[in-house]
Amino acid sequence: MEIKKSTSWYSHSLRLLKNEIRRGELTIIFLAIVLAVATVFSLAGFTEQIKQAIVTSSTNTIAADRVLRLNSPASTEILSKSKEEKLRVARKIETESMAFAGDNMLLAEINAISSEYPLRGELRIKTSEDQQDTILVNGPPEGSVWVEASVLSRMQVDIGDTIEIGVLPLTIGGIVTDIPDRSYRAFIAGPSIFLNIDDMEKTELIQPGSRLEYKYLFAGEQDNIESFEKWLTPQLNDTQRWYDAKAAQNRLSRVLDSAEKFLSLASMLGIVLAAVAVAVASRRYGQRHQATVAVFKALGATINHISKVYIMHWGLLSVISITVGLLLGYGLILLGQEAVKNFIELDNTTLTLMPFITAIATGLICAIAFAIHPLSELMKTSPLLVIRGMSQLTKNKMSLHHAIPLVALFVLLFMFSQDLKMSASLLFGGLLVSLVLLGFGKLLMTASRSAGTKAGKALHLALANLKRRANENSVQLVSFTIAIQLLLLITVMKTSIIEEWQEQFPEGTPNHYLMNITEQQVQPLSDYVEQEGIANQGFYPVYRGRLAAINDEKTVSKRNRNTGNDNELATEKSDSEEEGRRGMGRELGLTWFNEVQPNNEVIEGTWWESNDQMPQVSVESNVAERLDIKLGDELTFTLATNTLKVPVTSIRKVNWQSRQLNFIMVFNKAALEQIETTSISAWMVPEDKKNEVYKFLSEFPTISIMDFGAIMKQLNKMIEQVSVAIELILVLVILAGSLVLVAQVQASMEERERELAILRTLGAKGSLLRNSVLFEFVALGAIAGLMASVAMEIAVYLLQTQVFQMDPSFHFDAWVIGIGAGASFVGVMGMLSCWRLLSLSSVTLIRRTM
Amino acid sequence: MQSAPEIILKVNALTKSVLLEEKTLELLQPIELSVNAGESLAIVGSSGSGKTTLLSILAGLDVPTKGQVYLKNYPLHQLNEEQRSQVRAEHVGFIFQQFLLVNSLTALENVMLPAELANLPDAKAKGLDLLKQVGLAQRADHYPSQLSGGEQQRVAIARAFITRPDILFADEPTGNLDSKTGKHIEDLLFELNEKLGTTLVLVTHDSKLAGRCKRQVEMDSGVLTEKLSVKSNEEDVSNSQTQSSIA
């Protein structure tokens, strides 16, 4: 028998689509896809732009894309190669030198810059002290200098006055307010003074043996930079360094790293939520259409016909949803840009094609992978249903249980994050959690049923409903739980990341370092800070010394030429193949304490008694591990003319993130007290006391002061920017989570309608029904909130310890929020969705369900 | 001499059994039945007697376990689902107890559906005409949820007749309606049936409705028996215990 093809499939498909859209039947599935696409598009696009902006602003901290630091001028070969690669170049010579103004002198950081400086970021000055607006500049003209504000007060000079650098008198032309490559080193000499690089020669500071750093700043297209880097780095020797913004600053790059990881994690969670919403909605879609398919089949429609109807129906729905999603996503990007424009400069960022492609792929993957199972089940619907009754509709299991959506989800996550480990752990972790939750949820609902038998009528009915639908509710519960968990997770992680950043700069964080304090000066200075109530970290004697031998074995080392790490913890190449034992290879700042410092923790051995006469040393744990130093090892140090041999009696873990004077090697008093030295201190000087403090310190001209406040301001600004970005993305994730909840409630609507009709018919009062529905949703939400809190705590622990390298913490308040928000949100959503049903008259209800 | 009427539906030794917990449950005992074109046949019986199972096999919605079913000479028992769909599209009309209109389609679109599936021309005009005949011309653009039960069933009747089916299967067509509306639907059904000369097979437990059919058979525990001396008067109806074997 030949099967004739019906040609009416497209009109059937269009008719179904048009009518269902008009009647709002496709709203949830439409919104789910729209939100998935919009979330991915806006998150990917916005995150990309924010990342670009953060990278650009972090690039600002080196005023270029890359810096080459040398101790002599660069060869012409290097410069001509850079020209070949179309890179922009700026030159800078840095040195420490005294500046003189009459009788006043000051150790300053001298920056001789070429007119191209800066290549990234902004150098800003003001030309009078009261001027509000700052001026964007490149470099000072010949004969003129720009100085930091503290130079004026400390040298008692003004704009227009002359100061001498080396032998060259220069006129102060402006006060520097923003320095794009402010140094983060702990031991820089003093305030910065900028002069024209052509004046540098005339200062006669360039002498054989003088400590000069020649910096060559490069900026250009990423490809060109990389190709130049490839050519350059093999030629560099141990004293020459090539670095980028990340390498330049550990602290800053940590902020960047965790921001990047967080944004990416938040976006991935958003995708998972949106995908769950699509899965839930398409499952409901499949169920809802079974009756239609059964009628179509009974009336003689072939599978071919029905497949075409639904493929077109679904295809059109997807195309419309994806298009709307893209538009909405773009709107969100614009909105986001508007929201952060005061915090983050997005002018130099561009939206690439990648977020666009990722978003479309997300829409397609969601629409196809999550719908293929419900749709193929739908095609299999038996026409017998028209006779047997629709109550025999088969209920598909949650689509997430099937392999295709899982694979699809994995592809999505990977496509978005490009991180195999993160994608896999998110997926399989999530899967495992879901299975555990499924079982646990059933248990809880059974337990609440028996509790309910002792409760009031409405509660009793609600809990009986929960129990009776335990299977479906478990699936719902898992979705609620995952949605709540992800929201909690994002909130907690956001809070703890921002807190950790901010903890680095708590109130009273020192903003000034004082160096070269002689023993005689310690007393008047400590009297002064006490009298003025200036927060400080005490005075530490500092010695410059080298680690010469470990257990009499001479140390050697090789500097890692490619890291820009200027921290006390310079990274070493692990493959030190030279003769001898691995050492630090440079001078260290050494000190002695009686007590263990805050932010230091003895993890091996014991701390000494303050009156212990045997010389001893305590070693920082990372260094001890790298240099293979054990308790009891004998370390030999050379300090100027002295040689010191001391046993290691403790190993300390140091929180280097704390803005505190930290030391790798700490001795006891007995080891160092005989050797003469100067001390350092760190003070928190309030802005309004700055001038007064500087005036007082000018009585001690030999003391070097370093103002760290400006750097902190820059870091704080960046933290603020990143926090805003995170909050914005959180809003989107919450939207995605809410949609999952709504989709879930909607999915159970038909059955609820039927039940309400029956209960109404049996004479249940409206208030009883309302309360029972409310209790049911509230109980469901509370259980989900509880389980979400447990799951969140586990996930946060793993994330904090494994991904973000933070100290794990417990979040009781999040539990309260989780359970409370779960109960109220699910309760309110449920009531809102059922309200229409609950207010229908019995007759209408019964007719609707027949 | 009048030519013998065309046999539109013929059933030979039809059985249906299902496997329930490793035990075979016989839903239909061997059944013989034949229905002439233009005839109206009521299958009566109590709930669970197997009448709906029989209807679904006769209409090609389900297949028998054993035996043959010929509808317009198509061997339904040998056809696959797709082929049976086509037979339904071209020759069969349905009216269900639960109306079963497609919720997402308007009244008119529901009526047009079978005509479109069978690729018949002028589906819209025919649909409108039928809606007019069932008195619902004003409600053509309304969705099923906007119609009362009686109105929905009238739409279903219009839908059933639009393809001018050779045979119409009705499953408790008034079962979900109040008696007044039910009566109205009955009238409409028989009126159209008469007018269009359609063969009607209806399943009901309503003896009054069954009485309006020219012929009645009764199902009892899977056994089909012919009710003899069929009249519209219930009192005259007496059961025959002989197994039906009408050729």
Short mmCIF file of N, CA, C and O in Angstrom, two decimals, chain A residues 282-383:
data_model
loop_
_atom_site.label_atom_id
_atom_site.label_comp_id
_atom_site.label_asym_id
_atom_site.label_seq_id
_atom_site.Cartn_x
_atom_site.Cartn_y
_atom_site.Cartn_z
N SER A 282 11.12 21.71 27.92
CA SER A 282 10.88 20.88 26.74
C SER A 282 10.24 19.55 27.14
O SER A 282 9.48 18.97 26.37
N ARG A 283 10.52 19.13 28.35
CA ARG A 283 9.88 17.91 28.84
C ARG A 283 8.37 18.14 28.97
O ARG A 283 7.55 17.34 28.54
N ARG A 284 8.04 19.29 29.53
CA ARG A 284 6.63 19.65 29.66
C ARG A 284 6.00 19.82 28.27
O ARG A 284 4.88 19.39 28.04
N TYR A 285 6.75 20.41 27.38
CA TYR A 285 6.28 20.60 26.01
C TYR A 285 5.90 19.25 25.40
O TYR A 285 4.82 19.09 24.83
N GLY A 286 6.80 18.28 25.57
CA GLY A 286 6.55 16.94 25.03
C GLY A 286 5.28 16.33 25.61
O GLY A 286 4.44 15.80 24.90
N GLN A 287 5.15 16.46 26.93
CA GLN A 287 3.96 15.88 27.58
C GLN A 287 2.69 16.56 27.12
O GLN A 287 1.68 15.92 26.87
N ARG A 288 2.77 17.88 27.02
CA ARG A 288 1.58 18.65 26.70
C ARG A 288 1.08 18.34 25.29
O ARG A 288 -0.09 18.42 24.99
N HIS A 289 2.04 17.99 24.42
CA HIS A 289 1.65 17.77 23.03
C HIS A 289 1.24 16.34 22.72
O HIS A 289 0.86 16.04 21.60
N GLN A 290 1.37 15.45 23.71
CA GLN A 290 1.00 14.06 23.44
C GLN A 290 -0.45 13.92 22.99
O GLN A 290 -0.76 13.17 22.07
N ALA A 291 -1.32 14.67 23.63
CA ALA A 291 -2.73 14.58 23.28
C ALA A 291 -2.94 15.01 21.83
O ALA A 291 -3.66 14.36 21.06
N THR A 292 -2.28 16.10 21.47
CA THR A 292 -2.41 16.60 20.10
C THR A 292 -1.93 15.55 19.10
O THR A 292 -2.60 15.28 18.09
N VAL A 293 -0.77 14.96 19.40
CA VAL A 293 -0.22 13.96 18.48
C VAL A 293 -1.15 12.76 18.38
O VAL A 293 -1.39 12.24 17.28
N ALA A 294 -1.71 12.35 19.53
CA ALA A 294 -2.62 11.20 19.51
C ALA A 294 -3.82 11.50 18.62
O ALA A 294 -4.24 10.66 17.81
N VAL A 295 -4.38 12.71 18.75
CA VAL A 295 -5.54 13.07 17.92
C VAL A 295 -5.14 13.12 16.45
O VAL A 295 -5.84 12.57 15.58
N PHE A 296 -4.00 13.76 16.18
CA PHE A 296 -3.50 13.81 14.79
C PHE A 296 -3.40 12.41 14.21
O PHE A 296 -3.83 12.14 13.11
N LYS A 297 -2.79 11.52 15.00
CA LYS A 297 -2.60 10.15 14.50
C LYS A 297 -3.93 9.46 14.29
O LYS A 297 -4.15 8.79 13.28
N ALA A 298 -4.85 9.61 15.25
CA ALA A 298 -6.15 8.96 15.12
C ALA A 298 -6.88 9.44 13.88
O ALA A 298 -7.58 8.68 13.21
N LEU A 299 -6.69 10.73 13.57
CA LEU A 299 -7.37 11.28 12.41
C LEU A 299 -6.62 10.96 11.12
O LEU A 299 -6.98 11.46 10.05
N GLY A 300 -5.56 10.17 11.25
CA GLY A 300 -4.93 9.67 10.04
C GLY A 300 -3.62 10.33 9.65
O GLY A 300 -3.13 10.11 8.55
N ALA A 301 -3.06 11.15 10.53
CA ALA A 301 -1.77 11.77 10.19
C ALA A 301 -0.67 10.73 10.28
O ALA A 301 -0.65 9.93 11.22
N THR A 302 0.23 10.72 9.31
CA THR A 302 1.35 9.78 9.35
C THR A 302 2.45 10.33 10.24
O THR A 302 2.49 11.53 10.53
N ILE A 303 3.37 9.44 10.65
CA ILE A 303 4.50 9.87 11.48
C ILE A 303 5.32 10.91 10.73
O ILE A 303 5.77 11.91 11.30
N ASN A 304 5.48 10.66 9.43
CA ASN A 304 6.20 11.60 8.59
C ASN A 304 5.59 13.00 8.70
O ASN A 304 6.30 13.99 8.89
N HIS A 305 4.27 13.05 8.57
CA HIS A 305 3.58 14.33 8.65
C HIS A 305 3.81 14.99 10.01
O HIS A 305 4.18 16.16 10.09
N ILE A 306 3.62 14.20 11.06
CA ILE A 306 3.75 14.76 12.41
C ILE A 306 5.18 15.20 12.68
O ILE A 306 5.42 16.26 13.27
N SER A 307 6.16 14.40 12.20
CA SER A 307 7.55 14.79 12.40
C SER A 307 7.82 16.13 11.75
O SER A 307 8.43 17.02 12.36
N LYS A 308 7.34 16.28 10.51
CA LYS A 308 7.57 17.54 9.81
C LYS A 308 6.91 18.69 10.57
O LYS A 308 7.51 19.76 10.72
N VAL A 309 5.67 18.46 11.02
CA VAL A 309 4.97 19.51 11.76
C VAL A 309 5.81 19.96 12.96
O VAL A 309 6.03 21.15 13.17
N TYR A 310 6.33 18.97 13.71
CA TYR A 310 7.02 19.33 14.94
C TYR A 310 8.44 19.83 14.71
O TYR A 310 8.93 20.69 15.45
N ILE A 311 9.09 19.29 13.69
CA ILE A 311 10.45 19.79 13.41
C ILE A 311 10.37 21.26 13.00
O ILE A 311 11.12 22.10 13.48
N MET A 312 9.39 21.57 12.17
CA MET A 312 9.24 22.96 11.75
C MET A 312 8.78 23.83 12.93
O MET A 312 9.30 24.93 13.14
N HIS A 313 7.84 23.31 13.67
CA HIS A 313 7.32 24.02 14.84
C HIS A 313 8.47 24.36 15.78
O HIS A 313 8.66 25.50 16.19
N TRP A 314 9.26 23.32 16.10
CA TRP A 314 10.37 23.48 17.04
C TRP A 314 11.47 24.35 16.44
O TRP A 314 12.08 25.17 17.12
N GLY A 315 11.70 24.13 15.14
CA GLY A 315 12.74 24.90 14.45
C GLY A 315 12.42 26.39 14.46
O GLY A 315 13.28 27.21 14.80
N LEU A 316 11.18 26.71 14.11
CA LEU A 316 10.78 28.12 14.10
C LEU A 316 10.87 28.72 15.49
O LEU A 316 11.37 29.82 15.69
N LEU A 317 10.39 27.92 16.45
CA LEU A 317 10.44 28.38 17.84
C LEU A 317 11.89 28.69 18.23
O LEU A 317 12.18 29.72 18.84
N SER A 318 12.81 27.78 17.84
CA SER A 318 14.22 27.97 18.19
C SER A 318 14.76 29.23 17.52
O SER A 318 15.45 30.02 18.16
N VAL A 319 14.47 29.38 16.24
CA VAL A 319 15.02 30.53 15.51
C VAL A 319 14.51 31.83 16.13
O VAL A 319 15.29 32.75 16.40
N ILE A 320 13.20 31.86 16.41
CA ILE A 320 12.64 33.08 17.02
C ILE A 320 13.28 33.33 18.39
O ILE A 320 13.73 34.42 18.70
N SER A 321 13.34 32.24 19.19
CA SER A 321 13.89 32.40 20.55
C SER A 321 15.35 32.84 20.50
O SER A 321 15.77 33.71 21.27
N ILE A 322 16.12 32.22 19.61
CA ILE A 322 17.55 32.56 19.54
C ILE A 322 17.71 34.02 19.11
O ILE A 322 18.52 34.75 19.68
N THR A 323 16.90 34.43 18.13
CA THR A 323 17.01 35.81 17.67
C THR A 323 16.67 36.78 18.80
O THR A 323 17.41 37.73 19.07
N VAL A 324 15.54 36.50 19.47
CA VAL A 324 15.16 37.37 20.58
C VAL A 324 16.23 37.34 21.67
O VAL A 324 16.59 38.38 22.25
N GLY A 325 16.76 36.14 21.93
CA GLY A 325 17.82 35.99 22.93
C GLY A 325 19.03 36.84 22.60
O GLY A 325 19.61 37.49 23.48
N LEU A 326 19.42 36.83 21.33
CA LEU A 326 20.58 37.62 20.92
C LEU A 326 20.31 39.11 21.11
O LEU A 326 21.16 39.84 21.63
N LEU A 327 19.10 39.52 20.72
CA LEU A 327 18.76 40.94 20.88
C LEU A 327 18.77 41.33 22.36
O LEU A 327 19.35 42.34 22.75
N LEU A 328 18.14 40.48 23.17
CA LEU A 328 18.08 40.75 24.60
C LEU A 328 19.50 40.77 25.19
O LEU A 328 19.85 41.64 25.99
N GLY A 329 20.30 39.78 24.77
CA GLY A 329 21.68 39.70 25.24
C GLY A 329 22.45 40.95 24.89
O GLY A 329 23.19 41.49 25.72
N TYR A 330 22.23 41.43 23.67
CA TYR A 330 22.95 42.64 23.26
C TYR A 330 22.49 43.83 24.09
O TYR A 330 23.31 44.63 24.53
N GLY A 331 21.17 43.86 24.34
CA GLY A 331 20.64 44.92 25.20
C GLY A 331 21.28 44.87 26.58
O GLY A 331 21.67 45.90 27.14
N LEU A 332 21.44 43.65 27.12
CA LEU A 332 22.05 43.49 28.43
C LEU A 332 23.50 43.94 28.43
O LEU A 332 23.98 44.53 29.39
N ILE A 333 24.19 43.65 27.32
CA ILE A 333 25.58 44.09 27.22
C ILE A 333 25.64 45.63 27.28
O ILE A 333 26.44 46.20 28.02
N LEU A 334 24.74 46.24 26.51
CA LEU A 334 24.72 47.71 26.50
C LEU A 334 24.39 48.25 27.89
O LEU A 334 25.02 49.19 28.38
N LEU A 335 23.41 47.59 28.53
CA LEU A 335 23.02 47.99 29.87
C LEU A 335 24.19 47.84 30.84
O LEU A 335 24.47 48.72 31.66
N GLY A 336 24.87 46.71 30.72
CA GLY A 336 26.04 46.43 31.56
C GLY A 336 27.11 47.48 31.34
O GLY A 336 27.70 48.00 32.30
N GLN A 337 27.34 47.82 30.09
CA GLN A 337 28.35 48.82 29.78
C GLN A 337 28.00 50.14 30.43
O GLN A 337 28.84 50.82 31.01
N GLU A 338 26.69 50.47 30.33
CA GLU A 338 26.22 51.71 30.92
C GLU A 338 26.46 51.69 32.44
O GLU A 338 26.90 52.67 33.02
N ALA A 339 26.15 50.51 33.03
CA ALA A 339 26.23 50.40 34.49
C ALA A 339 27.66 50.53 35.00
O ALA A 339 27.89 51.06 36.08
N VAL A 340 28.61 50.03 34.25
CA VAL A 340 29.98 50.03 34.77
C VAL A 340 30.83 51.15 34.19
O VAL A 340 32.01 51.24 34.49
N LYS A 341 30.22 52.02 33.39
CA LYS A 341 31.07 52.97 32.67
C LYS A 341 31.83 53.91 33.61
O LYS A 341 32.88 54.41 33.25
N ASN A 342 31.29 54.09 34.82
CA ASN A 342 32.02 54.94 35.76
C ASN A 342 33.16 54.20 36.44
O ASN A 342 34.00 54.81 37.08
N PHE A 343 33.12 52.89 36.34
CA PHE A 343 34.14 52.10 37.04
C PHE A 343 35.17 51.51 36.09
O PHE A 343 36.33 51.40 36.40
N ILE A 344 34.66 51.08 34.93
CA ILE A 344 35.56 50.38 34.02
C ILE A 344 35.53 51.08 32.68
O ILE A 344 34.46 51.40 32.16
N GLU A 345 36.68 51.31 32.14
CA GLU A 345 36.73 51.91 30.82
C GLU A 345 36.63 50.83 29.76
O GLU A 345 37.48 49.96 29.66
N LEU A 346 35.53 50.89 29.00
CA LEU A 346 35.34 49.87 27.97
C LEU A 346 35.61 50.42 26.57
O LEU A 346 35.40 49.75 25.57
N ASP A 347 36.09 51.68 26.54
CA ASP A 347 36.28 52.33 25.24
C ASP A 347 37.20 51.54 24.31
O ASP A 347 36.99 51.49 23.11
N ASN A 348 38.22 50.97 24.92
CA ASN A 348 39.21 50.31 24.06
C ASN A 348 38.92 48.84 23.86
O ASN A 348 39.77 48.08 23.42
N THR A 349 37.69 48.40 24.24
CA THR A 349 37.39 46.98 24.10
C THR A 349 36.45 46.78 22.92
O THR A 349 35.69 47.67 22.56
N THR A 350 36.52 45.62 22.32
CA THR A 350 35.63 45.33 21.21
C THR A 350 34.92 44.02 21.47
O THR A 350 35.44 43.15 22.15
N LEU A 351 33.71 43.92 20.91
CA LEU A 351 32.95 42.68 21.02
C LEU A 351 33.37 41.80 19.85
O LEU A 351 33.19 42.18 18.70
N THR A 352 33.93 40.64 20.15
CA THR A 352 34.36 39.77 19.06
C THR A 352 33.19 38.88 18.62
O THR A 352 32.11 38.92 19.21
N LEU A 353 33.44 38.07 17.61
CA LEU A 353 32.40 37.20 17.07
C LEU A 353 32.14 36.01 18.00
O LEU A 353 31.08 35.40 17.96
N MET A 354 33.12 35.71 18.84
CA MET A 354 33.06 34.48 19.65
C MET A 354 31.82 34.40 20.55
O MET A 354 31.13 33.38 20.54
N PRO A 355 31.50 35.44 21.33
CA PRO A 355 30.29 35.35 22.17
C PRO A 355 29.04 35.13 21.33
O PRO A 355 28.15 34.38 21.73
N PHE A 356 29.01 35.75 20.18
CA PHE A 356 27.88 35.62 19.26
C PHE A 356 27.72 34.16 18.82
O PHE A 356 26.64 33.57 18.92
N ILE A 357 28.83 33.58 18.38
CA ILE A 357 28.80 32.18 17.94
C ILE A 357 28.45 31.27 19.11
O ILE A 357 27.62 30.37 18.99
N THR A 358 29.09 31.51 20.25
CA THR A 358 28.81 30.68 21.43
C THR A 358 27.33 30.73 21.79
O THR A 358 26.73 29.71 22.11
N ALA A 359 26.76 31.93 21.71
CA ALA A 359 25.35 32.08 22.09
C ALA A 359 24.43 31.33 21.12
O ALA A 359 23.52 30.63 21.55
N ILE A 360 24.70 31.46 19.83
CA ILE A 360 23.86 30.76 18.86
C ILE A 360 24.00 29.26 19.05
O ILE A 360 23.01 28.52 19.07
N ALA A 361 25.24 28.82 19.24
CA ALA A 361 25.47 27.39 19.46
C ALA A 361 24.74 26.93 20.72
O ALA A 361 24.14 25.85 20.74
N THR A 362 24.75 27.77 21.75
CA THR A 362 24.03 27.42 22.98
C THR A 362 22.54 27.23 22.70
O THR A 362 21.95 26.24 23.12
N GLY A 363 21.99 28.18 21.97
CA GLY A 363 20.57 28.10 21.63
C GLY A 363 20.26 26.83 20.86
O GLY A 363 19.31 26.11 21.19
N LEU A 364 21.10 26.55 19.87
CA LEU A 364 20.85 25.36 19.04
C LEU A 364 21.02 24.09 19.86
O LEU A 364 20.20 23.17 19.79
N ILE A 365 22.10 24.04 20.64
CA ILE A 365 22.35 22.84 21.44
C ILE A 365 21.20 22.63 22.43
O ILE A 365 20.69 21.53 22.58
N CYS A 366 20.79 23.72 23.09
CA CYS A 366 19.66 23.61 24.02
C CYS A 366 18.42 23.10 23.29
O CYS A 366 17.77 22.16 23.71
N ALA A 367 18.11 23.76 22.17
CA ALA A 367 16.88 23.45 21.45
C ALA A 367 16.90 22.03 20.91
O ALA A 367 15.90 21.33 20.94
N ILE A 368 18.07 21.59 20.43
CA ILE A 368 18.13 20.25 19.83
C ILE A 368 18.38 19.19 20.89
O ILE A 368 17.58 18.27 21.07
N ALA A 369 19.47 19.33 21.64
CA ALA A 369 19.86 18.26 22.54
C ALA A 369 18.84 18.04 23.66
O ALA A 369 18.58 16.91 24.05
N PHE A 370 18.28 19.15 24.15
CA PHE A 370 17.37 18.98 25.26
C PHE A 370 15.95 18.64 24.81
O PHE A 370 15.13 18.23 25.59
N ALA A 371 15.71 18.83 23.52
CA ALA A 371 14.37 18.57 23.02
C ALA A 371 14.28 17.24 22.29
O ALA A 371 13.20 16.71 22.09
N ILE A 372 15.43 16.69 21.90
CA ILE A 372 15.39 15.53 21.02
C ILE A 372 14.70 14.34 21.70
O ILE A 372 13.91 13.63 21.07
N HIS A 373 14.96 14.19 22.98
CA HIS A 373 14.33 13.06 23.67
C HIS A 373 12.82 13.26 23.85
O HIS A 373 12.03 12.41 23.42
N PRO A 374 12.41 14.39 24.42
CA PRO A 374 10.96 14.61 24.53
C PRO A 374 10.26 14.55 23.18
O PRO A 374 9.16 14.01 23.08
N LEU A 375 10.90 15.09 22.14
CA LEU A 375 10.26 15.11 20.83
C LEU A 375 10.16 13.71 20.23
O LEU A 375 9.14 13.35 19.64
N SER A 376 11.23 12.91 20.39
CA SER A 376 11.16 11.57 19.80
C SER A 376 10.15 10.71 20.57
O SER A 376 9.45 9.88 19.99
N GLU A 377 10.06 10.96 21.88
CA GLU A 377 9.02 10.28 22.66
C GLU A 377 7.63 10.69 22.18
O GLU A 377 6.71 9.88 22.08
N LEU A 378 7.54 11.96 21.85
CA LEU A 378 6.27 12.52 21.40
C LEU A 378 5.83 11.83 20.11
O LEU A 378 4.66 11.49 19.93
N MET A 379 6.79 11.62 19.21
CA MET A 379 6.48 10.98 17.92
C MET A 379 5.94 9.57 18.13
O MET A 379 5.17 9.05 17.34
N LYS A 380 6.40 8.94 19.23
CA LYS A 380 6.00 7.56 19.48
C LYS A 380 4.61 7.45 20.12
O LYS A 380 4.12 6.35 20.37
N THR A 381 4.01 8.58 20.44
CA THR A 381 2.70 8.57 21.10
C THR A 381 1.72 7.67 20.35
O THR A 381 1.60 7.75 19.13
N SER A 382 1.05 6.82 21.09
CA SER A 382 0.13 5.89 20.43
C SER A 382 -1.22 6.57 20.18
O SER A 382 -1.74 7.27 21.05
N PRO A 383 -1.79 6.35 19.00
CA PRO A 383 -3.12 6.93 18.74
C PRO A 383 -4.17 6.33 19.68
O PRO A 383 -5.25 6.87 19.85
#
